[in-house]
PDB file of C-alpha atoms in Angstrom:
ATOM      1  CA  GLN P  28      10.354 111.984 259.828  1.00 74.00           C
ATOM      2  CA  LYS P  29      13.149 114.249 261.040  1.00 82.00           C
ATOM      3  CA  GLU P  30      12.249 117.364 263.001  1.00 91.00           C
ATOM      4  CA  VAL P  31      14.365 119.461 260.641  1.00 94.00           C
ATOM      5  CA  GLU P  32      14.724 118.732 256.927  1.00 94.00           C
ATOM      6  CA  GLN P  33      17.455 120.205 254.760  1.00 95.00           C
ATOM      7  CA  ASP P  34      18.435 119.370 251.194  1.00 88.00           C
ATOM      8  CA  PRO P  35      22.010 118.034 251.350  1.00 84.00           C
ATOM      9  CA  GLY P  36      22.979 119.261 247.877  1.00 86.00           C
ATOM     10  CA  PRO P  37      25.629 119.598 246.634  1.00 92.00           C
ATOM     11  CA  LEU P  38      24.709 122.978 245.216  1.00 95.00           C
ATOM     12  CA  SER P  39      27.086 124.464 242.666  1.00 96.00           C
ATOM     13  CA  VAL P  40      26.729 128.086 241.532  1.00 97.00           C
ATOM     14  CA  PRO P  41      28.880 130.566 239.568  1.00 97.00           C
ATOM     15  CA  GLU P  42      30.606 133.402 241.396  1.00 97.00           C
ATOM     16  CA  GLY P  43      28.306 136.369 241.847  1.00 97.00           C
ATOM     17  CA  ALA P  44      25.103 134.300 241.903  1.00 97.00           C
ATOM     18  CA  ILE P  45      22.398 134.634 244.533  1.00 97.00           C
ATOM     19  CA  VAL P  46      22.189 131.495 246.623  1.00 97.00           C
ATOM     20  CA  SER P  47      19.079 130.316 248.415  1.00 97.00           C
ATOM     21  CA  LEU P  48      19.357 127.695 251.160  1.00 97.00           C
ATOM     22  CA  ASN P  49      16.314 126.344 252.964  1.00 97.00           C
ATOM     23  CA  CYS P  50      15.099 124.225 255.851  1.00 97.00           C
ATOM     24  CA  THR P  51      11.690 123.022 256.880  1.00 97.00           C
ATOM     25  CA  TYR P  52      10.738 121.900 260.364  1.00 97.00           C
ATOM     26  CA  SER P  53       7.868 120.222 262.130  1.00 96.00           C
ATOM     27  CA  ASN P  54       8.168 121.355 265.767  1.00 93.00           C
ATOM     28  CA  SER P  55       5.987 124.432 266.268  1.00 92.00           C
ATOM     29  CA  ALA P  56       7.784 125.157 269.567  1.00 90.00           C
ATOM     30  CA  PHE P  57      10.935 126.273 267.750  1.00 91.00           C
ATOM     31  CA  GLN P  58      11.370 130.029 267.988  1.00 88.00           C
ATOM     32  CA  TYR P  59      15.127 130.521 267.687  1.00 89.00           C
ATOM     33  CA  PHE P  60      16.632 129.941 264.263  1.00 93.00           C
ATOM     34  CA  MET P  61      20.275 129.894 263.321  1.00 93.00           C
ATOM     35  CA  TRP P  62      22.488 129.279 260.341  1.00 96.00           C
ATOM     36  CA  TYR P  63      25.930 127.844 260.898  1.00 96.00           C
ATOM     37  CA  ARG P  64      28.692 127.659 258.295  1.00 97.00           C
ATOM     38  CA  GLN P  65      31.111 124.744 258.374  1.00 97.00           C
ATOM     39  CA  TYR P  66      34.241 124.649 256.283  1.00 96.00           C
ATOM     40  CA  SER P  67      35.738 121.283 255.420  1.00 93.00           C
ATOM     41  CA  ARG P  68      37.325 119.587 258.447  1.00 91.00           C
ATOM     42  CA  LYS P  69      36.403 122.500 260.740  1.00 94.00           C
ATOM     43  CA  GLY P  70      33.817 123.063 263.437  1.00 95.00           C
ATOM     44  CA  PRO P  71      30.574 124.946 262.674  1.00 96.00           C
ATOM     45  CA  GLU P  72      30.535 128.712 263.245  1.00 94.00           C
ATOM     46  CA  LEU P  73      27.440 130.851 263.753  1.00 92.00           C
ATOM     47  CA  LEU P  74      26.556 132.920 260.688  1.00 94.00           C
ATOM     48  CA  MET P  75      23.068 134.290 261.353  1.00 91.00           C
ATOM     49  CA  TYR P  76      20.580 134.203 264.213  1.00 88.00           C
ATOM     50  CA  THR P  77      16.887 135.103 264.131  1.00 89.00           C
ATOM     51  CA  TYR P  78      14.279 135.111 266.863  1.00 84.00           C
ATOM     52  CA  SER P  79      10.706 134.253 265.805  1.00 83.00           C
ATOM     53  CA  SER P  80       9.442 135.262 262.334  1.00 84.00           C
ATOM     54  CA  GLY P  81      10.862 137.914 260.061  1.00 86.00           C
ATOM     55  CA  ASN P  82      13.985 138.868 258.174  1.00 91.00           C
ATOM     56  CA  LYS P  83      17.483 139.717 259.285  1.00 92.00           C
ATOM     57  CA  GLU P  84      20.220 141.092 257.080  1.00 94.00           C
ATOM     58  CA  ASP P  85      23.970 141.109 257.663  1.00 93.00           C
ATOM     59  CA  GLY P  86      26.092 142.228 254.741  1.00 96.00           C
ATOM     60  CA  ARG P  87      25.598 139.780 251.874  1.00 97.00           C
ATOM     61  CA  PHE P  88      23.552 137.414 254.032  1.00 97.00           C
ATOM     62  CA  THR P  89      19.804 137.533 254.702  1.00 97.00           C
ATOM     63  CA  ALA P  90      17.944 135.112 256.953  1.00 96.00           C
ATOM     64  CA  GLN P  91      14.184 134.699 256.670  1.00 96.00           C
ATOM     65  CA  VAL P  92      11.832 132.844 258.987  1.00 95.00           C
ATOM     66  CA  ASP P  93       8.222 131.983 258.152  1.00 94.00           C
ATOM     67  CA  LYS P  94       6.805 130.294 261.234  1.00 93.00           C
ATOM     68  CA  SER P  95       3.362 129.867 259.670  1.00 93.00           C
ATOM     69  CA  SER P  96       4.905 127.660 256.971  1.00 94.00           C
ATOM     70  CA  LYS P  97       7.638 126.252 259.250  1.00 95.00           C
ATOM     71  CA  TYR P  98      10.208 127.295 256.677  1.00 95.00           C
ATOM     72  CA  ILE P  99      13.481 129.177 257.007  1.00 97.00           C
ATOM     73  CA  SER P 100      15.843 130.470 254.355  1.00 97.00           C
ATOM     74  CA  LEU P 101      19.329 131.884 254.019  1.00 97.00           C
ATOM     75  CA  PHE P 102      20.137 134.048 251.011  1.00 97.00           C
ATOM     76  CA  ILE P 103      23.682 134.841 249.970  1.00 98.00           C
ATOM     77  CA  ARG P 104      24.102 137.718 247.530  1.00 98.00           C
ATOM     78  CA  ASP P 105      27.122 138.160 245.265  1.00 98.00           C
ATOM     79  CA  SER P 106      28.410 134.719 246.234  1.00 97.00           C
ATOM     80  CA  GLN P 107      32.173 134.266 246.464  1.00 97.00           C
ATOM     81  CA  PRO P 108      34.407 131.181 246.252  1.00 97.00           C
ATOM     82  CA  SER P 109      35.134 131.744 249.957  1.00 97.00           C
ATOM     83  CA  ASP P 110      31.443 131.009 250.625  1.00 98.00           C
ATOM     84  CA  SER P 111      32.036 127.391 249.577  1.00 97.00           C
ATOM     85  CA  ALA P 112      31.159 125.410 252.697  1.00 97.00           C
ATOM     86  CA  THR P 113      28.405 123.350 254.263  1.00 96.00           C
ATOM     87  CA  TYR P 114      25.551 125.414 255.696  1.00 97.00           C
ATOM     88  CA  LEU P 115      23.672 123.993 258.651  1.00 97.00           C
ATOM     89  CA  CYS P 116      20.363 125.288 259.895  1.00 96.00           C
ATOM     90  CA  ALA P 117      19.683 124.930 263.608  1.00 94.00           C
ATOM     91  CA  MET P 118      16.663 125.594 265.773  1.00 92.00           C
ATOM     92  CA  SER P 119      15.699 125.728 269.402  1.00 89.00           C
ATOM     93  CA  ALA P 120      12.598 126.129 271.518  1.00 85.00           C
ATOM     94  CA  GLY P 121      14.703 127.908 274.130  1.00 77.00           C
ATOM     95  CA  SER P 122      15.361 126.632 277.631  1.00 69.00           C
ATOM     96  CA  THR P 123      15.786 128.135 281.065  1.00 59.00           C
ATOM     97  CA  GLY P 124      18.329 126.122 282.994  1.00 60.00           C
ATOM     98  CA  GLY P 125      18.082 123.036 280.815  1.00 65.00           C
ATOM     99  CA  GLY P 126      20.772 123.785 278.269  1.00 69.00           C
ATOM    100  CA  ASN P 127      20.420 125.672 274.975  1.00 75.00           C
ATOM    101  CA  LYS P 128      19.710 122.506 273.039  1.00 84.00           C
ATOM    102  CA  LEU P 129      19.771 122.892 269.284  1.00 89.00           C
ATOM    103  CA  THR P 130      18.267 120.674 266.605  1.00 92.00           C
ATOM    104  CA  PHE P 131      20.330 120.739 263.432  1.00 94.00           C
ATOM    105  CA  GLY P 132      19.547 120.075 259.804  1.00 95.00           C
ATOM    106  CA  THR P 133      21.873 117.727 257.947  1.00 94.00           C
ATOM    107  CA  GLY P 134      23.547 120.596 256.093  1.00 95.00           C
ATOM    108  CA  THR P 135      23.680 121.769 252.463  1.00 96.00           C
ATOM    109  CA  GLN P 136      27.039 121.643 250.727  1.00 95.00           C
ATOM    110  CA  LEU P 137      27.630 124.763 248.615  1.00 97.00           C
ATOM    111  CA  LYS P 138      30.340 125.267 246.020  1.00 97.00           C
ATOM    112  CA  VAL P 139      30.853 128.649 244.376  1.00 97.00           C
ATOM    113  CA  GLU P 140      32.777 128.292 241.129  1.00 96.00           C
ATOM    114  CA  LEU P 141      35.062 130.934 239.591  1.00 91.00           C
TER     115      LEU P 141
ATOM    116  CA  ASN R  10      41.936 133.263 273.585  1.00 73.00           C
ATOM    117  CA  ALA R  11      42.041 129.755 272.140  1.00 81.00           C
ATOM    118  CA  GLY R  12      38.232 129.386 272.282  1.00 93.00           C
ATOM    119  CA  VAL R  13      37.223 125.725 272.292  1.00 96.00           C
ATOM    120  CA  THR R  14      39.963 123.144 271.861  1.00 97.00           C
ATOM    121  CA  GLN R  15      39.659 119.376 271.487  1.00 98.00           C
ATOM    122  CA  THR R  16      42.159 116.590 272.062  1.00 97.00           C
ATOM    123  CA  PRO R  17      43.018 114.420 270.176  1.00 97.00           C
ATOM    124  CA  LYS R  18      42.367 115.516 266.590  1.00 96.00           C
ATOM    125  CA  PHE R  19      42.266 111.978 265.222  1.00 97.00           C
ATOM    126  CA  ARG R  20      42.234 108.510 266.739  1.00 97.00           C
ATOM    127  CA  VAL R  21      41.894 104.922 265.575  1.00 97.00           C
ATOM    128  CA  LEU R  22      40.513 102.393 268.047  1.00 97.00           C
ATOM    129  CA  LYS R  23      39.844  98.699 267.931  1.00 97.00           C
ATOM    130  CA  THR R  24      36.427  97.404 268.943  1.00 98.00           C
ATOM    131  CA  GLY R  25      36.214  97.108 272.704  1.00 97.00           C
ATOM    132  CA  GLN R  26      38.949  99.629 273.494  1.00 97.00           C
ATOM    133  CA  SER R  27      38.238 102.660 275.634  1.00 97.00           C
ATOM    134  CA  MET R  28      39.239 106.271 275.265  1.00 97.00           C
ATOM    135  CA  THR R  29      38.515 109.766 276.544  1.00 98.00           C
ATOM    136  CA  LEU R  30      38.043 112.859 274.422  1.00 98.00           C
ATOM    137  CA  LEU R  31      38.951 116.123 276.087  1.00 98.00           C
ATOM    138  CA  CYS R  32      37.269 119.461 275.472  1.00 98.00           C
ATOM    139  CA  ALA R  33      38.554 122.705 276.975  1.00 98.00           C
ATOM    140  CA  GLN R  34      37.181 126.248 276.712  1.00 97.00           C
ATOM    141  CA  ASP R  35      38.668 129.505 277.952  1.00 95.00           C
ATOM    142  CA  MET R  36      35.568 131.709 277.575  1.00 93.00           C
ATOM    143  CA  ASN R  37      34.177 131.040 281.047  1.00 92.00           C
ATOM    144  CA  HIS R  38      31.047 129.488 279.536  1.00 92.00           C
ATOM    145  CA  GLU R  39      28.623 127.701 281.832  1.00 92.00           C
ATOM    146  CA  TYR R  40      27.161 125.337 279.244  1.00 92.00           C
ATOM    147  CA  MET R  41      29.097 122.686 277.354  1.00 95.00           C
ATOM    148  CA  TYR R  42      27.974 120.088 274.808  1.00 96.00           C
ATOM    149  CA  TRP R  43      29.196 117.011 272.995  1.00 98.00           C
ATOM    150  CA  TYR R  44      27.862 116.277 269.494  1.00 97.00           C
ATOM    151  CA  ARG R  45      28.582 113.656 266.908  1.00 98.00           C
ATOM    152  CA  GLN R  46      28.341 114.371 263.180  1.00 97.00           C
ATOM    153  CA  ASP R  47      27.621 111.613 260.691  1.00 94.00           C
ATOM    154  CA  PRO R  48      26.858 111.813 256.949  1.00 89.00           C
ATOM    155  CA  GLY R  49      23.143 112.263 256.330  1.00 84.00           C
ATOM    156  CA  MET R  50      22.419 112.586 260.059  1.00 86.00           C
ATOM    157  CA  GLY R  51      23.687 116.051 260.874  1.00 87.00           C
ATOM    158  CA  LEU R  52      24.878 117.039 264.326  1.00 94.00           C
ATOM    159  CA  ARG R  53      23.297 115.064 267.150  1.00 95.00           C
ATOM    160  CA  LEU R  54      23.637 115.924 270.822  1.00 95.00           C
ATOM    161  CA  ILE R  55      25.233 113.185 272.937  1.00 97.00           C
ATOM    162  CA  HIS R  56      25.472 114.763 276.404  1.00 97.00           C
ATOM    163  CA  TYR R  57      25.573 118.259 277.781  1.00 95.00           C
ATOM    164  CA  SER R  58      26.371 120.128 280.979  1.00 95.00           C
ATOM    165  CA  VAL R  59      24.831 123.276 282.420  1.00 91.00           C
ATOM    166  CA  GLY R  60      27.575 123.799 284.976  1.00 92.00           C
ATOM    167  CA  GLU R  61      30.515 122.334 286.843  1.00 94.00           C
ATOM    168  CA  GLY R  62      29.608 118.974 288.345  1.00 94.00           C
ATOM    169  CA  THR R  63      26.415 118.554 286.277  1.00 94.00           C
ATOM    170  CA  THR R  64      25.728 116.424 283.206  1.00 96.00           C
ATOM    171  CA  ALA R  65      22.616 115.401 281.283  1.00 94.00           C
ATOM    172  CA  LYS R  66      21.716 113.104 278.416  1.00 95.00           C
ATOM    173  CA  GLY R  67      21.097 114.362 274.928  1.00 93.00           C
ATOM    174  CA  GLU R  68      19.593 112.672 271.897  1.00 92.00           C
ATOM    175  CA  VAL R  69      22.105 109.806 271.480  1.00 96.00           C
ATOM    176  CA  PRO R  70      23.768 109.109 274.891  1.00 97.00           C
ATOM    177  CA  ASP R  71      24.087 105.315 274.770  1.00 97.00           C
ATOM    178  CA  GLY R  72      27.664 104.037 274.853  1.00 97.00           C
ATOM    179  CA  TYR R  73      29.088 107.323 276.137  1.00 98.00           C
ATOM    180  CA  ASN R  74      29.787 108.832 279.528  1.00 97.00           C
ATOM    181  CA  VAL R  75      30.802 112.373 280.426  1.00 98.00           C
ATOM    182  CA  SER R  76      32.249 114.321 283.308  1.00 98.00           C
ATOM    183  CA  ARG R  77      32.525 118.027 284.090  1.00 97.00           C
ATOM    184  CA  LEU R  78      34.837 118.226 287.100  1.00 95.00           C
ATOM    185  CA  LYS R  79      36.103 121.681 286.160  1.00 96.00           C
ATOM    186  CA  LYS R  80      34.107 124.480 284.534  1.00 96.00           C
ATOM    187  CA  GLN R  81      36.510 124.769 281.621  1.00 97.00           C
ATOM    188  CA  ASN R  82      36.715 121.056 280.789  1.00 98.00           C
ATOM    189  CA  PHE R  83      34.177 118.538 279.497  1.00 98.00           C
ATOM    190  CA  LEU R  84      35.286 114.944 278.980  1.00 98.00           C
ATOM    191  CA  LEU R  85      33.590 112.373 276.762  1.00 98.00           C
ATOM    192  CA  GLY R  86      34.356 108.724 277.449  1.00 98.00           C
ATOM    193  CA  LEU R  87      33.840 105.616 275.401  1.00 97.00           C
ATOM    194  CA  GLU R  88      34.122 102.602 277.694  1.00 93.00           C
ATOM    195  CA  SER R  89      33.952  99.904 274.992  1.00 96.00           C
ATOM    196  CA  ALA R  90      34.175 101.339 271.505  1.00 96.00           C
ATOM    197  CA  ALA R  91      32.001  99.946 268.711  1.00 97.00           C
ATOM    198  CA  PRO R  92      32.236 100.511 264.926  1.00 97.00           C
ATOM    199  CA  SER R  93      28.919 102.415 265.136  1.00 97.00           C
ATOM    200  CA  GLN R  94      30.788 105.068 267.134  1.00 98.00           C
ATOM    201  CA  THR R  95      32.965 105.931 264.152  1.00 98.00           C
ATOM    202  CA  SER R  96      32.185 109.600 263.698  1.00 98.00           C
ATOM    203  CA  VAL R  97      33.421 113.153 264.021  1.00 98.00           C
ATOM    204  CA  TYR R  98      32.900 114.464 267.541  1.00 98.00           C
ATOM    205  CA  PHE R  99      32.424 118.142 268.245  1.00 98.00           C
ATOM    206  CA  CYS R 100      32.444 119.921 271.545  1.00 98.00           C
ATOM    207  CA  ALA R 101      30.681 123.260 271.972  1.00 96.00           C
ATOM    208  CA  SER R 102      30.165 125.782 274.745  1.00 94.00           C
ATOM    209  CA  SER R 103      27.863 128.720 275.411  1.00 89.00           C
ATOM    210  CA  TYR R 104      26.580 131.088 278.046  1.00 81.00           C
ATOM    211  CA  PRO R 105      23.239 130.197 279.629  1.00 76.00           C
ATOM    212  CA  PHE R 106      19.971 130.958 277.880  1.00 66.00           C
ATOM    213  CA  ARG R 107      18.883 134.540 278.636  1.00 66.00           C
ATOM    214  CA  GLY R 108      15.177 134.754 277.856  1.00 61.00           C
ATOM    215  CA  VAL R 109      14.843 136.122 274.321  1.00 58.00           C
ATOM    216  CA  HIS R 110      18.530 135.698 273.560  1.00 61.00           C
ATOM    217  CA  GLN R 111      19.589 132.271 272.341  1.00 65.00           C
ATOM    218  CA  GLU R 112      23.273 132.251 273.162  1.00 73.00           C
ATOM    219  CA  THR R 113      25.749 131.327 270.450  1.00 81.00           C
ATOM    220  CA  GLN R 114      27.309 127.910 270.712  1.00 88.00           C
ATOM    221  CA  TYR R 115      31.020 127.997 269.939  1.00 92.00           C
ATOM    222  CA  PHE R 116      32.371 124.798 268.441  1.00 95.00           C
ATOM    223  CA  GLY R 117      35.760 123.155 268.656  1.00 96.00           C
ATOM    224  CA  PRO R 118      37.626 121.826 265.594  1.00 96.00           C
ATOM    225  CA  GLY R 119      36.432 118.256 266.079  1.00 97.00           C
ATOM    226  CA  THR R 120      37.917 114.830 266.790  1.00 97.00           C
ATOM    227  CA  ARG R 121      37.793 112.205 264.048  1.00 97.00           C
ATOM    228  CA  LEU R 122      37.351 108.748 265.515  1.00 98.00           C
ATOM    229  CA  LEU R 123      37.610 105.519 263.563  1.00 98.00           C
ATOM    230  CA  VAL R 124      36.630 102.286 265.323  1.00 97.00           C
ATOM    231  CA  LEU R 125      37.768  99.133 263.566  1.00 97.00           C
TER     232      LEU R 125
END
């Protein structure tokens, strides 16, 4: 079983829809949670970052972490065609001096249709 | 600033050939990483470095070697390429971990490698 599980999709939604993307994990040591966005043939770029449990909002994006359920979510409101990309969740237990090693999900491919 | 750059963008190798992938960053980051990305497997860490002259193994290090002779450069070598090393390779860099702040990893554009 992988440490981080993510539905690969593809997920297709109409423009303006609310999108929900999710990951589950098994390592209870994870306390840093990130969402990266990756456009086709590009490198991943950090979208949202959350420490421990709770919610974080940034414009149309909201990240939620439920450590008790080992479940994280990314919500995209008023989705736009420009949001079409692969969304990767990533997690870390943190490290002092040993590299900020991340464990990634496999990514969910999202397509927002006009 | 160019951020993180990778050379080459695309390469085709025959089994048994060797090559070196170059990663350069101009953000003065201490930490650098090499990942490979395969369908259904996500990003997996190959090797990483926490500073000039240091390297360490990640999740999938076999068949690869790395060197960090200069702070801004991180090289990934394949001594004898195998078809199983066909993948997209990403380099990333970041500042060191700072307690409660997990530093952002900045990724390069990737190198597509095909081993025949």
